[in-house]
Amino acid sequence: MKTNVAIIGGGPSGLLLSQLLHTRGIESIVLERKTKDYVLGRIRAGVLEQGMVSLMEEAGCADRLHAECFVHDGTFVAYGDEMFRIDFKEHTGTPVIVYGQTEVTRDLYEAREKADGQIEFNVEDVVIHNADSDAPYVTYTVDGQERRIDCDFVAGCDGFHGVSRKTIPADKLREYEKVYPFGWLGILSETPPINHELIYSNSERGFALASMRNENLCRYYIQCSLSDTEEDWSDEAFWEEFKKRIPADQAEKLITGPSIEKSIAPLRSFVTEPMRWGRLFLCGDAAHIVPPTGAKGLNTAASDVHYLYNGLRDYYENGSSKGIDSYSEKALARVWKAERFSWWFSSLMHRYPDQTEFDLKMQVAELEYLRSNEAAQRAMAENYVGLPY
Ligand code: APR
Ligand code: PHB
C-alpha cells in the first residue's frame, strides 16, 4: 500500500492527525495494535483546553462535544477544610471544557469511518524502516499476513509503550524522567457530581480529586501507594477515604454508589528529545508523559498534532519543509511548559512519603500564596486553561 502519512497508533493523537489531514486531502493509514472496543474501553481524563476543542472543530467532529460537554469557568483547590476557587474566566477570559477523552476518541473514530478513513486494527510486528531516508516504509502483520506501507512520512502516535520512539537510535535521543512515589486510584460512578466544578484537594491523608463526565457520571481519584492494587480497595473503603480527604461540608454532599470502573495509574513525568528523526515524527504519549494532576496529557498531544498537521500542510500545499523542520522545537517548547505546570501542581497537591515538616510548611505557604494572590491565581489559570500554541 502507498500513502502520504503512515500513522502508528489509533489513540486520540493518531486519529485526530488522520482526520485533520483528511480535511486537506492528505492521505493517511492508521495502524492500531488493539481493537476499536479495547481502545474505547480505556478510561482516561476529561478536561479539554480551547486549543483541543478548536482542533476538533477544524476536524469537523465537535458537534457532540459542544452538545454534551460542561463548560467550566473555574476550579476549586482545597487544603484541610479550606477551599478556594481559581476563576479562569476572570483571569484569562477562557473556560475549560469537561468532556471525556473516551468520548473524544469515539467521535474521531466515527468521523474516520464516515470519511472511509483507513484504519487497520489488531496489527502486530510493526517495524518502521528507512525513517532517516526520503522513502520510509512500514511493515506489519495482520492475522499472520505480512503487509507493507510505502509513505512520505511516519507519525509515531503509539503511546509510551509503542515502537516509534524505540525506532530512533539511542544515541540520537535524550530522555528525561521523574517517577512520583505514589499513584492515583480512580473510580467511575453513576452518581451526580459533588460540585459544579472540579475540586483538587491536598489533605493530611493525601491528594483527592472530584471530577465528572455528566450529570450522573463522576470520576473520583485518591492518591494511593504504588504497592496498592485495585483489590485492596473496596468501594466502601474508597468512599470512606475520599470523604476524609475533602472539606467536611463537601463530604456531606457526596453521593456515593458502586464503581463501574476502578484502576490505579502510576504518576510519571517523561520527555523525549528530539521529537523528530528524519521522516519519523513523535506525537503525544510516544514522546512525553505528564502526571494527570494538571490534565495536560491529551491537551499536549493535541498541540503536537497541531504543529505536525500544519507542518505537513505546509509541505503538501506549499512545498515548504519549514513547518516540519521546526516541528520538534515548537512542540517541545510547549511540552516543557506543560511538564513544568503538571510537576508544580503535583508537588503542591500531594503528600510525599519522605516529606519533612519544612516541606509541608512550603506546601502550605504556596497554597496560602495561591489563595490570596491575584498574580499567582492568574499564572495558575493561564497554565490550566492552556498556554497559546
Ligand atoms: N502498533 C500499533 N499501535 C500501537 C502500538 C504498535 N506497536 N503500540 C501502541 N499502539 C497503540 C495503542 O494501543 C494505543 O491505542 O497506540 C495507541 C496510543 O494511544 P494513547 O496511549 O492514547 O496515546 P496518544 O494517542 O498519544 O494519547 C495521549 O492518552 O494516555 C493518554 O494521558 C494521555 O491523554 C493522553 C493521551
Ligand atoms: C478526569 O476527569 O479524569 C480528570 C480531570 C482533571 C485531572 C485529571 C483527571 O487533572
Short mmCIF file of C-alpha atoms and ligand atoms in Angstrom, two decimals:
data_model
loop_
_atom_site.label_atom_id
_atom_site.label_comp_id
_atom_site.label_asym_id
_atom_site.label_seq_id
_atom_site.Cartn_x
_atom_site.Cartn_y
_atom_site.Cartn_z
CA MET A 1 0.00 0.00 0.00
CA LYS A 2 1.08 3.59 -0.54
CA THR A 3 0.04 6.70 1.37
CA ASN A 4 1.26 10.15 2.38
CA VAL A 5 1.46 9.57 6.15
CA ALA A 6 1.60 6.21 7.92
CA ILE A 7 0.26 6.76 11.45
CA ILE A 8 1.25 4.24 14.13
CA GLY A 9 -1.40 4.21 16.87
CA GLY A 10 -5.18 4.63 16.83
CA GLY A 11 -5.47 6.63 20.05
CA PRO A 12 -6.65 10.28 20.19
CA SER A 13 -3.48 11.80 18.71
CA GLY A 14 -3.26 9.37 15.78
CA LEU A 15 -6.96 9.69 14.93
CA LEU A 16 -7.01 13.49 15.28
CA LEU A 17 -3.99 13.81 12.98
CA SER A 18 -5.53 11.44 10.43
CA GLN A 19 -8.87 13.30 10.43
CA LEU A 20 -7.23 16.76 10.15
CA LEU A 21 -5.00 15.62 7.27
CA HIS A 22 -8.11 14.20 5.59
CA THR A 23 -9.76 17.65 5.69
CA ARG A 24 -6.84 18.86 3.50
CA GLY A 25 -6.90 15.86 1.14
CA ILE A 26 -3.69 14.44 2.64
CA GLU A 27 -3.94 10.66 2.86
CA SER A 28 -3.02 8.55 5.85
CA ILE A 29 -3.32 4.98 7.09
CA VAL A 30 -3.69 4.32 10.85
CA LEU A 31 -2.23 1.12 12.32
CA GLU A 32 -3.66 0.14 15.73
CA ARG A 33 -2.48 -2.96 17.60
CA LYS A 34 -5.70 -3.37 19.62
CA THR A 35 -9.39 -3.50 18.64
CA LYS A 36 -11.52 -0.36 18.48
CA ASP A 37 -13.55 -1.52 21.50
CA TYR A 38 -10.37 -2.04 23.51
CA VAL A 39 -9.17 1.49 22.71
CA LEU A 40 -12.59 2.92 23.63
CA GLY A 41 -12.65 0.83 26.81
CA ARG A 42 -9.71 2.70 28.34
CA ILE A 43 -10.92 5.32 30.86
CA ARG A 44 -8.76 8.46 30.70
CA ALA A 45 -9.08 12.09 31.76
CA GLY A 46 -11.66 14.58 30.62
CA VAL A 47 -10.61 18.27 30.71
CA LEU A 48 -10.05 19.91 27.31
CA GLU A 49 -8.21 23.15 26.56
CA GLN A 50 -9.73 25.51 23.98
CA GLY A 51 -6.88 24.54 21.62
CA MET A 52 -8.05 20.90 21.62
CA VAL A 53 -11.67 21.97 21.06
CA SER A 54 -10.66 24.18 18.11
CA LEU A 55 -8.81 21.24 16.53
CA MET A 56 -11.91 19.04 16.93
CA GLU A 57 -13.93 21.83 15.27
CA GLU A 58 -11.40 22.09 12.40
CA ALA A 59 -11.58 18.30 12.06
CA GLY A 60 -15.35 18.59 11.77
CA CYS A 61 -16.12 16.45 14.84
CA ALA A 62 -17.08 18.81 17.65
CA ASP A 63 -20.90 18.69 17.43
CA ARG A 64 -21.46 16.08 20.16
CA LEU A 65 -18.68 17.64 22.24
CA HIS A 66 -20.49 21.01 22.24
CA ALA A 67 -23.86 19.34 22.80
CA GLU A 68 -22.80 17.20 25.78
CA CYS A 69 -19.83 18.92 27.44
CA PHE A 70 -19.66 21.01 30.62
CA VAL A 71 -18.13 24.46 30.31
CA HIS A 72 -16.13 25.25 33.45
CA ASP A 73 -15.11 28.84 34.17
CA GLY A 74 -13.06 27.82 37.18
CA THR A 75 -11.89 25.09 39.54
CA PHE A 76 -11.61 24.65 43.31
CA VAL A 77 -8.49 23.99 45.36
CA ALA A 78 -8.87 22.65 48.91
CA TYR A 79 -6.50 22.01 51.74
CA GLY A 80 -7.83 20.73 55.02
CA ASP A 81 -11.27 22.30 55.43
CA GLU A 82 -10.24 25.41 53.47
CA MET A 83 -11.40 25.69 49.85
CA PHE A 84 -10.93 28.50 47.33
CA ARG A 85 -11.73 28.99 43.65
CA ILE A 86 -9.48 29.79 40.71
CA ASP A 87 -11.58 31.88 38.31
CA PHE A 88 -10.35 31.04 34.80
CA LYS A 89 -12.85 33.41 33.15
CA GLU A 90 -11.79 36.40 35.27
CA HIS A 91 -8.07 35.74 34.83
CA THR A 92 -7.92 34.55 31.22
CA GLY A 93 -11.36 35.06 29.64
CA THR A 94 -11.23 31.35 28.69
CA PRO A 95 -13.07 28.35 30.19
CA VAL A 96 -12.08 24.67 30.06
CA ILE A 97 -14.32 22.01 28.54
CA VAL A 98 -15.19 18.90 30.55
CA TYR A 99 -15.75 16.06 28.07
CA GLY A 100 -14.26 12.56 28.47
CA GLN A 101 -11.21 11.56 26.40
CA THR A 102 -13.07 8.33 25.62
CA GLU A 103 -15.85 10.41 24.00
CA VAL A 104 -13.27 12.42 22.03
CA THR A 105 -11.78 9.16 20.73
CA ARG A 106 -15.28 7.79 19.91
CA ASP A 107 -16.12 10.97 17.92
CA LEU A 108 -12.85 10.70 16.00
CA TYR A 109 -13.44 7.04 15.12
CA GLU A 110 -16.92 7.97 13.89
CA ALA A 111 -15.52 10.76 11.71
CA ARG A 112 -12.82 8.49 10.25
CA GLU A 113 -15.40 5.81 9.45
CA LYS A 114 -17.75 8.38 7.86
CA ALA A 115 -14.85 9.51 5.64
CA ASP A 116 -13.87 5.90 4.86
CA GLY A 117 -10.62 6.51 6.63
CA GLN A 118 -8.20 3.58 6.54
CA ILE A 119 -7.60 2.07 10.00
CA GLU A 120 -6.05 -1.38 10.44
CA PHE A 121 -6.77 -2.96 13.83
CA ASN A 122 -5.05 -5.86 15.57
CA VAL A 123 -1.77 -5.17 13.78
CA GLU A 124 1.40 -6.85 15.05
CA ASP A 125 5.15 -6.71 14.45
CA VAL A 126 5.06 -3.08 13.33
CA VAL A 127 8.51 -2.05 12.08
CA ILE A 128 9.40 1.40 10.75
CA HIS A 129 12.07 1.22 8.03
CA ASN A 130 14.34 3.88 6.49
CA ALA A 131 12.89 6.72 8.53
CA ASP A 132 16.21 8.50 8.02
CA SER A 133 15.74 8.36 4.20
CA ASP A 134 13.32 10.02 1.74
CA ALA A 135 11.50 6.74 1.24
CA PRO A 136 10.38 5.38 4.61
CA TYR A 137 8.09 2.36 4.79
CA VAL A 138 6.32 0.39 7.49
CA THR A 139 5.89 -3.37 7.67
CA TYR A 140 3.48 -5.21 9.95
CA THR A 141 1.34 -8.34 10.12
CA VAL A 142 -2.41 -8.78 10.41
CA ASP A 143 -3.77 -12.29 11.01
CA GLY A 144 -0.28 -13.61 10.27
CA GLN A 145 -0.23 -11.92 6.87
CA GLU A 146 2.74 -9.61 6.14
CA ARG A 147 1.87 -6.12 4.90
CA ARG A 148 3.91 -3.10 3.76
CA ILE A 149 3.03 0.62 3.52
CA ASP A 150 5.24 2.95 1.49
CA CYS A 151 4.84 6.55 2.65
CA ASP A 152 6.37 10.00 2.69
CA PHE A 153 6.24 10.37 6.47
CA VAL A 154 5.60 8.28 9.60
CA ALA A 155 3.75 9.71 12.61
CA GLY A 156 4.51 7.85 15.82
CA CYS A 157 1.30 8.19 17.83
CA ASP A 158 1.64 4.84 19.58
CA GLY A 159 1.92 5.95 23.17
CA PHE A 160 4.56 5.36 25.79
CA HIS A 161 4.89 1.64 25.09
CA GLY A 162 4.86 1.91 21.30
CA VAL A 163 7.58 1.07 18.72
CA SER A 164 8.07 4.55 17.26
CA ARG A 165 10.28 6.07 19.96
CA LYS A 166 12.27 2.84 20.09
CA THR A 167 12.93 3.16 16.34
CA ILE A 168 15.09 6.23 16.96
CA PRO A 169 18.75 5.24 17.63
CA ALA A 170 19.55 5.64 21.32
CA ASP A 171 22.47 7.94 20.62
CA LYS A 172 20.09 10.33 18.83
CA LEU A 173 17.69 10.56 21.76
CA ARG A 174 17.74 12.25 25.14
CA GLU A 175 15.16 11.11 27.74
CA TYR A 176 14.18 12.99 30.89
CA GLU A 177 12.12 11.25 33.56
CA LYS A 178 10.70 11.76 37.05
CA VAL A 179 8.72 8.95 38.72
CA TYR A 180 6.48 10.03 41.64
CA PRO A 181 6.37 7.87 44.83
CA PHE A 182 2.60 7.35 44.63
CA GLY A 183 -0.19 6.53 42.22
CA TRP A 184 -3.79 7.57 41.60
CA LEU A 185 -6.65 5.22 42.39
CA GLY A 186 -9.56 6.33 40.21
CA ILE A 187 -13.18 5.19 40.11
CA LEU A 188 -16.07 5.94 37.78
CA SER A 189 -19.53 6.03 39.40
CA GLU A 190 -23.02 6.70 38.07
CA THR A 191 -23.68 9.37 40.67
CA PRO A 192 -24.30 13.14 40.44
CA PRO A 193 -21.32 15.49 40.85
CA ILE A 194 -20.46 16.75 44.32
CA ASN A 195 -19.85 20.28 42.99
CA HIS A 196 -20.45 22.23 39.75
CA GLU A 197 -16.68 22.43 39.17
CA LEU A 198 -13.70 20.16 39.91
CA ILE A 199 -12.22 20.00 43.42
CA TYR A 200 -8.48 19.34 43.80
CA SER A 201 -7.73 18.58 47.47
CA ASN A 202 -4.47 18.39 49.43
CA SER A 203 -5.32 16.71 52.76
CA GLU A 204 -3.10 15.35 55.50
CA ARG A 205 -4.14 11.86 54.27
CA GLY A 206 -3.06 12.71 50.73
CA PHE A 207 -4.46 14.06 47.46
CA ALA A 208 -8.04 13.69 46.22
CA LEU A 209 -9.83 14.90 43.09
CA ALA A 210 -13.57 15.18 42.40
CA SER A 211 -14.21 15.29 38.65
CA MET A 212 -17.14 14.44 36.39
CA ARG A 213 -18.33 13.33 32.97
CA ASN A 214 -22.01 14.30 33.01
CA GLU A 215 -24.93 14.94 35.39
CA ASN A 216 -24.88 11.33 36.51
CA LEU A 217 -21.38 10.08 35.84
CA CYS A 218 -18.45 11.06 38.03
CA ARG A 219 -14.74 10.38 38.23
CA TYR A 220 -13.05 10.44 41.64
CA TYR A 221 -9.37 9.93 42.43
CA ILE A 222 -7.28 9.49 45.57
CA GLN A 223 -3.51 9.36 45.91
CA CYS A 224 -2.52 5.79 46.82
CA SER A 225 0.64 3.82 47.49
CA LEU A 226 2.35 2.26 44.46
CA SER A 227 2.15 -1.13 46.16
CA ASP A 228 -1.66 -0.93 46.34
CA THR A 229 -3.84 -2.95 43.97
CA GLU A 230 -7.46 -2.38 42.96
CA GLU A 231 -8.39 -5.44 45.03
CA ASP A 232 -7.05 -3.68 48.15
CA TRP A 233 -9.77 -1.03 47.78
CA SER A 234 -13.43 -1.96 48.12
CA ASP A 235 -15.90 0.73 47.07
CA GLU A 236 -16.75 1.33 50.75
CA ALA A 237 -13.08 1.78 51.63
CA PHE A 238 -12.65 4.19 48.71
CA TRP A 239 -15.64 6.35 49.64
CA GLU A 240 -14.66 6.37 53.35
CA GLU A 241 -11.15 7.52 52.47
CA PHE A 242 -12.34 10.03 49.87
CA LYS A 243 -14.68 11.75 52.38
CA LYS A 244 -11.76 12.18 54.79
CA ARG A 245 -9.71 13.97 52.14
CA ILE A 246 -12.16 16.73 51.15
CA PRO A 247 -13.60 19.60 53.24
CA ALA A 248 -16.30 18.38 55.66
CA ASP A 249 -19.04 20.48 54.07
CA GLN A 250 -18.26 18.88 50.68
CA ALA A 251 -18.13 15.39 52.17
CA GLU A 252 -21.67 15.88 53.47
CA LYS A 253 -22.88 16.50 49.90
CA LEU A 254 -21.12 13.45 48.45
CA ILE A 255 -23.48 10.89 46.87
CA THR A 256 -21.78 7.52 46.68
CA GLY A 257 -22.57 4.42 44.62
CA PRO A 258 -20.99 1.29 43.14
CA SER A 259 -17.90 1.87 40.99
CA ILE A 260 -18.34 0.88 37.33
CA GLU A 261 -14.60 1.19 36.72
CA LYS A 262 -11.68 1.19 39.14
CA SER A 263 -7.99 1.48 38.21
CA ILE A 264 -4.64 2.58 39.58
CA ALA A 265 -2.24 4.67 37.47
CA PRO A 266 1.38 5.49 38.37
CA LEU A 267 2.47 9.15 38.12
CA ARG A 268 5.37 9.98 35.84
CA SER A 269 6.89 12.98 34.08
CA PHE A 270 8.73 11.93 30.92
CA VAL A 271 10.06 13.78 27.87
CA THR A 272 11.99 12.59 24.81
CA GLU A 273 14.14 14.96 22.75
CA PRO A 274 14.06 15.39 19.77
CA MET A 275 10.52 14.55 18.67
CA ARG A 276 11.65 14.01 15.08
CA TRP A 277 14.12 11.70 13.43
CA GLY A 278 14.29 12.02 9.66
CA ARG A 279 10.80 11.33 8.32
CA LEU A 280 9.53 9.99 11.68
CA PHE A 281 7.65 12.39 13.97
CA LEU A 282 6.65 11.50 17.55
CA CYS A 283 3.31 12.80 18.90
CA GLY A 284 1.63 12.60 22.29
CA ASP A 285 2.47 9.89 24.80
CA ALA A 286 5.01 8.39 22.39
CA ALA A 287 7.22 11.40 23.23
CA HIS A 288 6.06 12.69 26.61
CA ILE A 289 4.04 11.80 29.71
CA VAL A 290 2.72 14.16 32.38
CA PRO A 291 1.28 13.31 35.79
CA PRO A 292 -2.54 13.72 35.41
CA THR A 293 -2.83 16.45 38.06
CA GLY A 294 -2.84 19.29 35.51
CA ALA A 295 -5.00 17.42 32.95
CA LYS A 296 -2.30 18.11 30.31
CA GLY A 297 -1.88 14.62 28.75
CA LEU A 298 -4.42 14.82 25.92
CA ASN A 299 -4.07 18.59 25.54
CA THR A 300 -0.33 18.40 24.96
CA ALA A 301 -0.83 15.55 22.49
CA ALA A 302 -3.24 17.92 20.72
CA SER A 303 -0.68 20.72 20.44
CA ASP A 304 1.81 18.22 18.97
CA VAL A 305 -0.84 17.28 16.39
CA HIS A 306 -1.46 20.97 15.70
CA TYR A 307 2.23 21.61 14.90
CA LEU A 308 2.67 18.42 12.84
CA TYR A 309 -0.59 18.85 10.90
CA ASN A 310 0.32 22.42 9.96
CA GLY A 311 3.88 21.39 9.09
CA LEU A 312 2.59 18.63 6.77
CA ARG A 313 0.04 21.00 5.23
CA ASP A 314 2.87 23.46 4.52
CA TYR A 315 4.82 20.63 2.89
CA TYR A 316 1.99 19.29 0.69
CA GLU A 317 0.30 22.60 -0.11
CA ASN A 318 3.31 24.95 -0.40
CA GLY A 319 6.17 22.53 -0.97
CA SER A 320 7.88 24.04 2.11
CA SER A 321 9.55 21.92 4.82
CA LYS A 322 9.76 24.91 7.22
CA GLY A 323 6.93 23.60 9.35
CA ILE A 324 8.14 20.02 9.64
CA ASP A 325 11.73 21.23 10.20
CA SER A 326 10.61 23.32 13.19
CA TYR A 327 8.14 20.68 14.49
CA SER A 328 10.31 19.20 17.24
CA GLU A 329 11.46 22.58 18.53
CA LYS A 330 7.96 24.11 18.56
CA ALA A 331 6.27 21.04 20.07
CA LEU A 332 8.94 20.63 22.79
CA ALA A 333 8.75 24.30 23.78
CA ARG A 334 5.10 23.83 24.73
CA VAL A 335 5.62 20.31 26.10
CA TRP A 336 8.17 21.54 28.67
CA LYS A 337 5.80 24.25 29.90
CA ALA A 338 3.04 21.66 30.34
CA GLU A 339 5.55 19.39 32.12
CA ARG A 340 6.52 22.23 34.46
CA PHE A 341 2.87 23.07 35.33
CA SER A 342 1.97 19.39 35.85
CA TRP A 343 5.04 18.86 38.08
CA TRP A 344 4.32 22.10 40.04
CA PHE A 345 0.64 21.27 40.62
CA SER A 346 1.50 17.64 41.53
CA SER A 347 4.16 18.82 44.01
CA LEU A 348 1.69 21.27 45.57
CA MET A 349 -1.25 18.90 45.97
CA HIS A 350 0.27 15.51 47.03
CA ARG A 351 1.78 14.25 50.27
CA TYR A 352 5.21 12.62 49.78
CA PRO A 353 6.36 9.62 51.87
CA ASP A 354 9.64 11.38 52.73
CA GLN A 355 8.09 14.84 53.22
CA THR A 356 9.69 16.83 56.09
CA GLU A 357 7.92 19.33 58.35
CA PHE A 358 9.69 22.04 56.38
CA ASP A 359 8.44 20.63 53.04
CA LEU A 360 4.90 20.66 54.41
CA LYS A 361 5.29 24.28 55.52
CA MET A 362 6.39 25.12 51.98
CA GLN A 363 3.27 23.48 50.55
CA VAL A 364 1.00 25.37 52.95
CA ALA A 365 2.79 28.67 52.21
CA GLU A 366 2.43 28.06 48.45
CA LEU A 367 -1.27 27.21 48.85
CA GLU A 368 -1.77 30.28 51.03
CA TYR A 369 0.02 32.42 48.41
CA LEU A 370 -2.18 30.92 45.67
CA ARG A 371 -5.34 31.53 47.76
CA SER A 372 -4.52 35.16 48.47
CA ASN A 373 -2.55 36.43 45.48
CA GLU A 374 -4.06 37.60 42.17
CA ALA A 375 -0.86 37.12 40.14
CA ALA A 376 -0.42 33.56 41.44
CA GLN A 377 -4.02 32.74 40.56
CA ARG A 378 -3.60 34.22 37.08
CA ALA A 379 -0.46 32.16 36.48
CA MET A 380 -2.28 29.01 37.51
CA ALA A 381 -5.35 29.89 35.42
CA GLU A 382 -3.25 30.63 32.29
CA ASN A 383 -1.47 27.29 32.55
CA TYR A 384 -4.61 25.31 33.40
CA VAL A 385 -6.72 26.63 30.51
CA GLY A 386 -3.74 26.09 28.19
CA LEU A 387 -0.87 28.27 27.01
CA PRO A 388 -1.12 29.56 23.42
CA TYR A 389 0.12 27.28 20.56
N1 APR B 1 1.47 -0.74 16.80
C1 APR B 1 0.24 -0.18 16.63
N2 APR B 1 -0.43 0.51 17.62
C2 APR B 1 0.19 0.62 18.80
C3 APR B 1 1.48 0.07 19.05
C4 APR B 1 2.12 -0.63 17.98
N3 APR B 1 3.30 -1.18 18.14
N4 APR B 1 1.82 0.37 20.33
C5 APR B 1 0.80 1.06 20.85
N5 APR B 1 -0.18 1.21 19.94
C6 APR B 1 -1.46 1.92 20.11
C7 APR B 1 -2.10 1.68 21.47
O1 APR B 1 -2.86 0.50 21.50
C8 APR B 1 -2.96 2.94 21.64
O2 APR B 1 -4.28 2.75 21.18
O3 APR B 1 -1.21 3.30 20.08
C9 APR B 1 -2.26 3.98 20.77
C10 APR B 1 -1.64 5.12 21.61
O4 APR B 1 -2.69 5.84 22.18
P1 APR B 1 -2.50 6.63 23.59
O5 APR B 1 -1.69 5.85 24.52
O6 APR B 1 -3.84 7.05 24.00
O7 APR B 1 -1.61 7.89 23.21
P2 APR B 1 -2.00 9.23 22.47
O8 APR B 1 -2.91 8.98 21.30
O9 APR B 1 -0.74 9.95 22.27
O10 APR B 1 -2.94 9.99 23.52
C11 APR B 1 -2.39 10.67 24.58
O11 APR B 1 -3.67 9.44 26.07
O12 APR B 1 -2.73 8.34 27.82
C12 APR B 1 -3.45 9.40 27.48
O13 APR B 1 -2.84 10.95 29.11
C13 APR B 1 -2.63 10.56 27.81
O14 APR B 1 -4.33 11.86 27.40
C14 APR B 1 -3.14 11.45 26.83
C15 APR B 1 -3.46 10.71 25.61
C1 PHB B 2 -10.67 13.46 34.95
O1 PHB B 2 -11.80 13.98 34.80
O2 PHB B 2 -10.49 12.24 34.79
C2 PHB B 2 -9.53 14.34 35.34
C3 PHB B 2 -9.74 15.69 35.47
C4 PHB B 2 -8.69 16.52 35.85
C5 PHB B 2 -7.44 15.99 36.09
C6 PHB B 2 -7.23 14.62 35.92
C7 PHB B 2 -8.28 13.79 35.54
O3 PHB B 2 -6.44 16.79 36.47
#
